[in-house]
mmCIF file of C-alpha atoms and ligand atoms in Angstrom:
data_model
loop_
_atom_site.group_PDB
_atom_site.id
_atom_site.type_symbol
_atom_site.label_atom_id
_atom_site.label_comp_id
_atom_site.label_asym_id
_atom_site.label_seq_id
_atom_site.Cartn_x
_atom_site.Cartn_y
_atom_site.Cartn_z
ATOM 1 C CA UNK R 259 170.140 181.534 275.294
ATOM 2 C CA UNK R 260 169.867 183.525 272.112
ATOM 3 C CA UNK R 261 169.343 186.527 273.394
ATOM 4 C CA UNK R 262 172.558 186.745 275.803
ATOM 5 C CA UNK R 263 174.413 185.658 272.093
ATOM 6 C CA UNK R 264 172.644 188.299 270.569
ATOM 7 C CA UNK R 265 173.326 191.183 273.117
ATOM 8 C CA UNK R 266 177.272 190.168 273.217
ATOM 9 C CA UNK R 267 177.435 190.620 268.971
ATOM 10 C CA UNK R 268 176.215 194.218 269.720
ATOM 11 C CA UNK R 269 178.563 194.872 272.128
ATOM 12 C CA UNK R 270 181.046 193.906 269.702
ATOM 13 C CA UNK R 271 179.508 196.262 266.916
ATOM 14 C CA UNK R 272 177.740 193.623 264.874
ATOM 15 C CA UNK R 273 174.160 194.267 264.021
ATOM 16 C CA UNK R 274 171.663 192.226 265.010
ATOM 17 C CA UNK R 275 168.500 190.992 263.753
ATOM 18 C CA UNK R 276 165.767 188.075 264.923
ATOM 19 C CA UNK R 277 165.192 185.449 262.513
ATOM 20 C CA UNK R 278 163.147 182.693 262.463
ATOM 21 C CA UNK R 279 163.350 179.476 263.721
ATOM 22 C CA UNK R 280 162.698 176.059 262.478
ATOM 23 C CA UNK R 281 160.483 174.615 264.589
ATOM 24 C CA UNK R 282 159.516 170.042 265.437
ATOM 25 C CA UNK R 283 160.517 168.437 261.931
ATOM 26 C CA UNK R 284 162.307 171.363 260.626
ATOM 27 C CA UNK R 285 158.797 173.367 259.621
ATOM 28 C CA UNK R 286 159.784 177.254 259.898
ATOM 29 C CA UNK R 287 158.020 179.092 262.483
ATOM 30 C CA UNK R 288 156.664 182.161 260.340
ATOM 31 C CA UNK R 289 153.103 182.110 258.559
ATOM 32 C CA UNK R 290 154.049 180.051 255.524
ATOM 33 C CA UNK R 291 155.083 176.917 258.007
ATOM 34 C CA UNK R 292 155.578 173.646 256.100
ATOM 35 C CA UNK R 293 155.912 175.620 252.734
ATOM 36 C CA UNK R 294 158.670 177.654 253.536
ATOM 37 C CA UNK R 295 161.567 177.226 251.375
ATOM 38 C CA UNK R 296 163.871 179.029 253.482
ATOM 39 C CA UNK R 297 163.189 177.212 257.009
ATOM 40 C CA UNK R 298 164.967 178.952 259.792
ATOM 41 C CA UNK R 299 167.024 181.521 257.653
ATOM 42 C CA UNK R 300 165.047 184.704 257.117
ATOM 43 C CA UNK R 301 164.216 187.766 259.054
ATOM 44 C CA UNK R 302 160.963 188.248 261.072
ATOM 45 C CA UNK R 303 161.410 192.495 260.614
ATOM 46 C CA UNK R 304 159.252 193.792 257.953
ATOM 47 C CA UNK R 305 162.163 195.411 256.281
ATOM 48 C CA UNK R 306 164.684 192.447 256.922
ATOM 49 C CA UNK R 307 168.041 193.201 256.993
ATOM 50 C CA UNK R 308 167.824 196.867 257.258
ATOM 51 C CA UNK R 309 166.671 196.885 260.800
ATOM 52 C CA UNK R 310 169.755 195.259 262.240
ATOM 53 C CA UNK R 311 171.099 197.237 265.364
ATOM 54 C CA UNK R 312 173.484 197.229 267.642
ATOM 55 C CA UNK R 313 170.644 199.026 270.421
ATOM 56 C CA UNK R 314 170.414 196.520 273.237
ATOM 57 C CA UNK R 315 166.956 197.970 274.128
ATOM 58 C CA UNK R 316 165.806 197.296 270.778
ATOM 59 C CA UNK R 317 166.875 193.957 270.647
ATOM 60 C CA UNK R 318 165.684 192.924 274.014
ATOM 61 C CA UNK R 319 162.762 194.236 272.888
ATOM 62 C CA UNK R 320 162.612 191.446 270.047
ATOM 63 C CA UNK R 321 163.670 188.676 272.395
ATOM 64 C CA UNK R 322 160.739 189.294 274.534
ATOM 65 C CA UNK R 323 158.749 188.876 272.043
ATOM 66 C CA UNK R 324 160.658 186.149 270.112
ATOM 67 C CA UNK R 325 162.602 184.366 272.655
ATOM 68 C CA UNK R 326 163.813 181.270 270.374
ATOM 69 C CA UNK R 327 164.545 183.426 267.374
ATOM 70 C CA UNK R 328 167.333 182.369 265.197
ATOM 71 C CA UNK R 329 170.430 185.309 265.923
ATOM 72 C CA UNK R 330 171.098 186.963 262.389
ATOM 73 C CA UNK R 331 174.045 189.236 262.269
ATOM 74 C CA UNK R 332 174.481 191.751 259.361
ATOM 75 C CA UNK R 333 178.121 191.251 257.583
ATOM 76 C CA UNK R 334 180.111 194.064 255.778
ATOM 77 C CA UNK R 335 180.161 196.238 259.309
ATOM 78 C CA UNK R 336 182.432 194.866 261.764
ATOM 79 C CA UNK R 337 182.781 191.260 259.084
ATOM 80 C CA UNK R 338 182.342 189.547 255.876
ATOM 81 C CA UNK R 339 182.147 185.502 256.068
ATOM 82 C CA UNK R 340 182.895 182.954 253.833
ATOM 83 C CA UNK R 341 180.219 180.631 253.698
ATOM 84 C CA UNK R 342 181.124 177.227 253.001
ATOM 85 C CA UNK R 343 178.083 174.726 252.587
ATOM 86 C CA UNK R 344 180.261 171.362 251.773
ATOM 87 C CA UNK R 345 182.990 169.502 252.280
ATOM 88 C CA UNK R 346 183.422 170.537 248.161
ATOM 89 C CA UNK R 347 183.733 174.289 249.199
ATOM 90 C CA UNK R 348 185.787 173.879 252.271
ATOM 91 C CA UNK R 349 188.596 172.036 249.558
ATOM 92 C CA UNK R 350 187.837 174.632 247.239
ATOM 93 C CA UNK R 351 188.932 177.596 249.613
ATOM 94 C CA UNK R 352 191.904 175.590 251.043
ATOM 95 C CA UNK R 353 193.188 174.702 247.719
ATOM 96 C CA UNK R 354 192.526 178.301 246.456
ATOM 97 C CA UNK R 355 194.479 179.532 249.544
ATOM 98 C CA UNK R 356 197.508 177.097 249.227
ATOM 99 C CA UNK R 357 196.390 175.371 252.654
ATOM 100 C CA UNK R 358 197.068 177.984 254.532
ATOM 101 C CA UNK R 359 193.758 179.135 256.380
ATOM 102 C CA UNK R 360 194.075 182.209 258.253
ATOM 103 C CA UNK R 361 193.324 181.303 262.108
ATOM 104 C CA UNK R 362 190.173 183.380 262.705
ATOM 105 C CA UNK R 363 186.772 183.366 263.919
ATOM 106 C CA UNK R 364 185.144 179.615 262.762
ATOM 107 C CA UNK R 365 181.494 178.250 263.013
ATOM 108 C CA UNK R 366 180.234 174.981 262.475
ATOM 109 C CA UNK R 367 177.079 175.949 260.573
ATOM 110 C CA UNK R 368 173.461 173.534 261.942
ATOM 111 C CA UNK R 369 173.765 172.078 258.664
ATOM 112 C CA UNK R 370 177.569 170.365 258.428
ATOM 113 C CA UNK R 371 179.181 173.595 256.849
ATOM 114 C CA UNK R 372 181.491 176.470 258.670
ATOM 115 C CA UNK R 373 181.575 179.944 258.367
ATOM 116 C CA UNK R 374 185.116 181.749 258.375
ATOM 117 C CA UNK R 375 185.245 185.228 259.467
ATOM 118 C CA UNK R 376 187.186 188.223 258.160
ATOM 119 C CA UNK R 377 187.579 192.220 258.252
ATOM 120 C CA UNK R 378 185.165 193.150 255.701
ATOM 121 C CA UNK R 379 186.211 193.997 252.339
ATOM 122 C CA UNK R 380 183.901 196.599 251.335
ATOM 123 C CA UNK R 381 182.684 194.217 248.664
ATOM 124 C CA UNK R 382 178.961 192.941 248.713
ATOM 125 C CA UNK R 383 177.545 189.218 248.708
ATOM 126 C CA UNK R 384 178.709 186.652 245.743
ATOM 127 C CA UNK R 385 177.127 183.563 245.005
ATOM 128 C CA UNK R 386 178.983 180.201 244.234
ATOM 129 C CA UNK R 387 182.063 182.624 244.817
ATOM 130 C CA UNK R 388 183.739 178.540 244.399
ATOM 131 C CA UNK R 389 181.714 175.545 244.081
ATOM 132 C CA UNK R 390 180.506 175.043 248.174
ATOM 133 C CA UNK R 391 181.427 178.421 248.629
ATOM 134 C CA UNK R 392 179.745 181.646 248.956
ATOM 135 C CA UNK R 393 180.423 184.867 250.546
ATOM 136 C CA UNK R 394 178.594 187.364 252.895
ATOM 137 C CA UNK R 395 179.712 190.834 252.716
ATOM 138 C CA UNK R 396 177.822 194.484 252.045
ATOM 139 C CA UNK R 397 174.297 193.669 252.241
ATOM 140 C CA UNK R 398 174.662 190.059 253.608
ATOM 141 C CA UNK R 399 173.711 188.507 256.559
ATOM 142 C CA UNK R 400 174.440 185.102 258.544
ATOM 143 C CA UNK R 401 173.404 182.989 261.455
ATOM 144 C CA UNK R 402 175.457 182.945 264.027
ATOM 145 C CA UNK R 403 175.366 180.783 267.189
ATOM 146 C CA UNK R 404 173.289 179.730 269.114
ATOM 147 C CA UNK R 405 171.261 179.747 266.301
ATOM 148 C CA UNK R 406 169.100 176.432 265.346
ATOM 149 C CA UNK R 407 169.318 175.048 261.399
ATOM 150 C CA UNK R 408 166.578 173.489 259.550
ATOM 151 C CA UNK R 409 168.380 170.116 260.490
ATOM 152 C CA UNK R 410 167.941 170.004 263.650
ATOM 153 C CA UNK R 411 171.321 170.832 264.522
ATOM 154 C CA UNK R 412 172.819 173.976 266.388
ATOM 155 C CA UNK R 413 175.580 176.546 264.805
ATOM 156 C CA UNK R 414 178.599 176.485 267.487
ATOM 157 C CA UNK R 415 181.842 177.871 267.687
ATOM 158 C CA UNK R 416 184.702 175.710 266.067
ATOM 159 C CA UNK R 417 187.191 179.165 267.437
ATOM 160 C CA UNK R 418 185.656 182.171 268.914
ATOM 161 C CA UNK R 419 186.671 185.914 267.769
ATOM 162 C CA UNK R 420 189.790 186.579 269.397
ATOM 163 C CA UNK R 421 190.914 190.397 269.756
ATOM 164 C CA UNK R 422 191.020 191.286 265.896
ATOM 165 C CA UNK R 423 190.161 189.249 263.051
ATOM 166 C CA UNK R 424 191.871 188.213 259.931
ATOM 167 C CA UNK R 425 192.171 190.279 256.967
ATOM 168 C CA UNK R 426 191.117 188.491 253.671
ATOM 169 C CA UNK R 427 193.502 186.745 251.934
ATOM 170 C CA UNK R 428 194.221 188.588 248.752
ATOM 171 C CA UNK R 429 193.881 185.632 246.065
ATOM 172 C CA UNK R 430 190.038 185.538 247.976
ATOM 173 C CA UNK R 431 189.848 189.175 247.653
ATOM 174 C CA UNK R 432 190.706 189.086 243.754
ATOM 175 C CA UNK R 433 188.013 186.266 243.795
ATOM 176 C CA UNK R 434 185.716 188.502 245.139
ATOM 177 C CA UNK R 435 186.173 191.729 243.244
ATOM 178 C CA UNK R 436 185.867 189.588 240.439
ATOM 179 C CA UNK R 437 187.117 189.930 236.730
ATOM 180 C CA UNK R 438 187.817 193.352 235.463
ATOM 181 C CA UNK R 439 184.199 195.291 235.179
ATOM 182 C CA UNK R 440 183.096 195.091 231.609
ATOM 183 C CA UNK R 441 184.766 198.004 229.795
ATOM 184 C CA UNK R 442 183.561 201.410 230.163
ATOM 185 C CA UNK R 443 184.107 204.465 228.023
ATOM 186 C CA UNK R 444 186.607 206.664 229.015
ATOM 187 C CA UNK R 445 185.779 209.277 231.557
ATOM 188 C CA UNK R 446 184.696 212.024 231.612
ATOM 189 C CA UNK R 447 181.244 210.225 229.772
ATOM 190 C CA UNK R 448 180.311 211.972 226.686
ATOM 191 C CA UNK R 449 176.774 210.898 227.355
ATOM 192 C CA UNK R 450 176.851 209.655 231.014
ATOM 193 C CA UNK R 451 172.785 209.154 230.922
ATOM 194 C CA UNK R 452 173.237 206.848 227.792
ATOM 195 C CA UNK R 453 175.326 204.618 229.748
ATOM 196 C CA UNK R 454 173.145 204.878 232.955
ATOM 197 C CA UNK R 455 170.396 203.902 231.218
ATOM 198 C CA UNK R 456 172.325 200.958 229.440
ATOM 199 C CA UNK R 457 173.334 199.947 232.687
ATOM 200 C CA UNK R 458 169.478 200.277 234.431
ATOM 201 C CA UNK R 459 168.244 198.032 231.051
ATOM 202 C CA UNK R 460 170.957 195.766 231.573
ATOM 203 C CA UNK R 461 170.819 195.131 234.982
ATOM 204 C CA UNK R 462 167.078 194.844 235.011
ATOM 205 C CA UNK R 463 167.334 192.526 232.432
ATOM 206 C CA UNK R 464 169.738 190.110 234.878
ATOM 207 C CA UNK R 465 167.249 190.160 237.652
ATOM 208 C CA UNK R 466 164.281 189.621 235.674
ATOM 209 C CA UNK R 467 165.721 186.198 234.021
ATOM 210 C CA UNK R 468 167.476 185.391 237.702
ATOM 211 C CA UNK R 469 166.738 181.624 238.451
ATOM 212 C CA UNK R 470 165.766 180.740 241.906
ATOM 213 C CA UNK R 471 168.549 180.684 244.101
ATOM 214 C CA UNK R 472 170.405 183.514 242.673
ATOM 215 C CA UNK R 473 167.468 186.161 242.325
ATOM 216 C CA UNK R 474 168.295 187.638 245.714
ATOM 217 C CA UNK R 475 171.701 187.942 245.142
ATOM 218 C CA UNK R 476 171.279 189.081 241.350
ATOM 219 C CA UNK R 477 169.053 191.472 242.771
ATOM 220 C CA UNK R 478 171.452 193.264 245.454
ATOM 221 C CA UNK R 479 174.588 193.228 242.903
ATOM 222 C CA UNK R 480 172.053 195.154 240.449
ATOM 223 C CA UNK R 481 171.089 197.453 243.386
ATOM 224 C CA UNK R 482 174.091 198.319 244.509
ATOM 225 C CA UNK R 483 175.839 198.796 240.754
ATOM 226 C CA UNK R 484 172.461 201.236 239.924
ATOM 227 C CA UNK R 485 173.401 202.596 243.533
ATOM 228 C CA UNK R 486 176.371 204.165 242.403
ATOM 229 C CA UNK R 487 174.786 206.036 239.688
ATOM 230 C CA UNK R 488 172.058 207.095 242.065
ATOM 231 C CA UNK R 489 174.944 208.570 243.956
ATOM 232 C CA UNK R 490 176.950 209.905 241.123
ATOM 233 C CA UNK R 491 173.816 211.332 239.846
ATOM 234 C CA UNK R 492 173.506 210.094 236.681
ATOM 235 C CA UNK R 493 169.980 208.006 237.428
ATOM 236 C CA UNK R 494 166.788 208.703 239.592
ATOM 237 C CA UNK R 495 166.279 206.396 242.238
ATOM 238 C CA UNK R 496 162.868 206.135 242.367
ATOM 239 C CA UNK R 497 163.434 205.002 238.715
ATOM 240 C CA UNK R 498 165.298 202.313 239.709
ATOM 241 C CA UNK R 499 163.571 201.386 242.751
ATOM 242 C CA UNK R 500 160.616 200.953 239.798
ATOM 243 C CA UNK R 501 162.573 198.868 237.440
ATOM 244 C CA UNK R 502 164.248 196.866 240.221
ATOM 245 C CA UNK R 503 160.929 196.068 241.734
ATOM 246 C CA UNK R 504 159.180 195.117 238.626
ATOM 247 C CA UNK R 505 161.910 192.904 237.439
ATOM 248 C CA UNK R 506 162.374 191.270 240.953
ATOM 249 C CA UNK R 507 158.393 190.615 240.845
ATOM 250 C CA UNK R 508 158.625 188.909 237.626
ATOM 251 C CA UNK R 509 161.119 186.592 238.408
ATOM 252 C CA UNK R 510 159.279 185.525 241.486
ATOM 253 C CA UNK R 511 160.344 187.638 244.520
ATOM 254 C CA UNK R 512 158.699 188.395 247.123
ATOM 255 C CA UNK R 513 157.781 192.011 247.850
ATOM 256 C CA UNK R 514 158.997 192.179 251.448
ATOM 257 C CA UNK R 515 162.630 190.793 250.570
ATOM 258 C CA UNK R 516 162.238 193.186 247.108
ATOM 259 C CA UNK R 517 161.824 195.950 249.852
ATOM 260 C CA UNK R 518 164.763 194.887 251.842
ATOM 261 C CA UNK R 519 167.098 193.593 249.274
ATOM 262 C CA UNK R 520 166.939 197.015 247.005
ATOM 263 C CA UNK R 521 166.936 199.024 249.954
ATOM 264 C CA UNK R 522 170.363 197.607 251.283
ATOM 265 C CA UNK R 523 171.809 197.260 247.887
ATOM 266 C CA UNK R 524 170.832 201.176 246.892
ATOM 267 C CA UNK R 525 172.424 202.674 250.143
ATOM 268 C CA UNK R 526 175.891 200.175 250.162
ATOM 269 C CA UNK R 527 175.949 201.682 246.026
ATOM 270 C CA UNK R 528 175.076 205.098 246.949
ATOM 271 C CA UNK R 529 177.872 204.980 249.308
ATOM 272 C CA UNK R 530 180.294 204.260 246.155
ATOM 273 C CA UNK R 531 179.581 206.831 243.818
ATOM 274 C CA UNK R 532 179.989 205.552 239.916
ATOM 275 C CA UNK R 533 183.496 207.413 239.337
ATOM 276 C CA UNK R 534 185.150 207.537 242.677
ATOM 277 C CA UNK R 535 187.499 204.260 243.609
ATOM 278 C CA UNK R 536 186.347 201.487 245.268
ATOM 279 C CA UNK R 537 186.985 201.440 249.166
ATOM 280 C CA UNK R 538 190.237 199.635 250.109
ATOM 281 C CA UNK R 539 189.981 196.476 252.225
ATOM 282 C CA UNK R 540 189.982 197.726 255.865
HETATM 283 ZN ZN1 LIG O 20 159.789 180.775 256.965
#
């Protein structure tokens, strides 16, 4: 019963949120049916991934109405989650962690993969982190069980949370952060704006030529770098909401995940002001 699942991820801190299910045959249960390219896998709320709460009233609310929906938790709050989608990606992380997987929290995703979870790292989503292997932090989301996949097949625990869970292991951390941020000028700026508007070209420019698959995720690295000059002042965020939106359009988004994508991505980067380090893993 999703909703019991549901309720018991609040309790535990994790916000929720309902998504939808794949129905007979794998068709998705929201208007676009048969032609939905993401079956089973995205939000019913109007503003997605933003509405996530821990408020049992709120999401008993959403069961009544959607009793069979899919149990999405939002990551980068209580955890991030490697995603692995193959048997590729699960070698990939073991390798890359010298065999030695930390004993936490493990699904077996509907559709053959796993998801590991860890304390969050502060960082955001990456795709193809390693080949088979993605990762769901800041701005993220995953199904969790009892949720139903496209496939036909249910996500169920491979090891329940136990009392805490396992820090990241640094060589996936340094995977994560990623190489060294492209060089920037010394600080103080001589002309700060210059480089926020560099930046705001630039990172349009990424989303806008973002092939399908990676737009989403293209899109909330872009918000949340712009973020952190909307926070350290140095660009207007209705600016960016503009040039976000208008490059997210033209490479083929839809406006209800532009709306929820840029909205997530802005606040985690606001949160990070350009200028100020990076949060430490908790
Ligand atoms: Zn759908």
């Amino acid at each position: 019963m999703s909703l019991t699942a549901a309720l018991a991820y609040a309790r535990h801190g994790v916000p929720v949120l309902p998504v939808h299910t794949p129905g007979p045959g794998g068709v998705c249960d929201c208007g676009r049916g048969a032609r939905c390219d993401r079956s089973g896998k995205h939000p019913r709320l109007r503003h997605g991934l933003t509405e996530a709460t821990t408020d049992p009233r709120q999401i008993r609310l959403w069961w009544t109405f959607w009793p069979h929906a899919n149990v999405g938790l939002r990551t980068g709050v209580v955890m991030d989650v490697a995603d692995v989608d193959s048997a590729e990606g699960w070698h990939e992380l073991r390798h890359l962690l010298g065999g030695d997987v930390p004993p936490g929290p493990q699904v077996r995703t509907g559709g053959g993969g796993r998801h590991l979870w860890f304390r969050p790292t502060g960082y955001g989503n990456r795709v193809r982190l390693l080949p088979g292997l993605d990762w769901r932090g800041c701005g993220g989301y995953v199904l969790a069980p009892p949720s139903r996949h496209v496939s036909g097949g249910d996500y169920r625990w491979i090891r329940r949370p136990a009392v805490a869970l396992p820090v990241s292991p640094a060589a996936l951390v340094a995977l994560i952060a990623g190489p060294p941020p492209p060089p920037v000028p010394p600080r103080p700026l001589r002309r700060p704006d210059r480089y926020a508007e560099a930046a705001l070209e630039a990172e349009t420019d990424r989303v806008a030529r973002a092939v399908v698959g990676a737009r989403n995720d293209t899109l909330n690295r872009a918000a949340f770098a712009l973020g952190r000059l909307v926070g350290a002042g140095l660009l207007d965020e209705s600016e960016v909401r503009w040039e976000l939106t208008a490059a997210a359009r033209h490479a083929g988004l839809g406006w209800a995940e532009i709306r929820g994508t840029l909205r997530s991505g802005l606040t985690a980067g606001r949160r990070q002001p350009f200028g100020h380090r990076p949060p430490h893993a908790a």
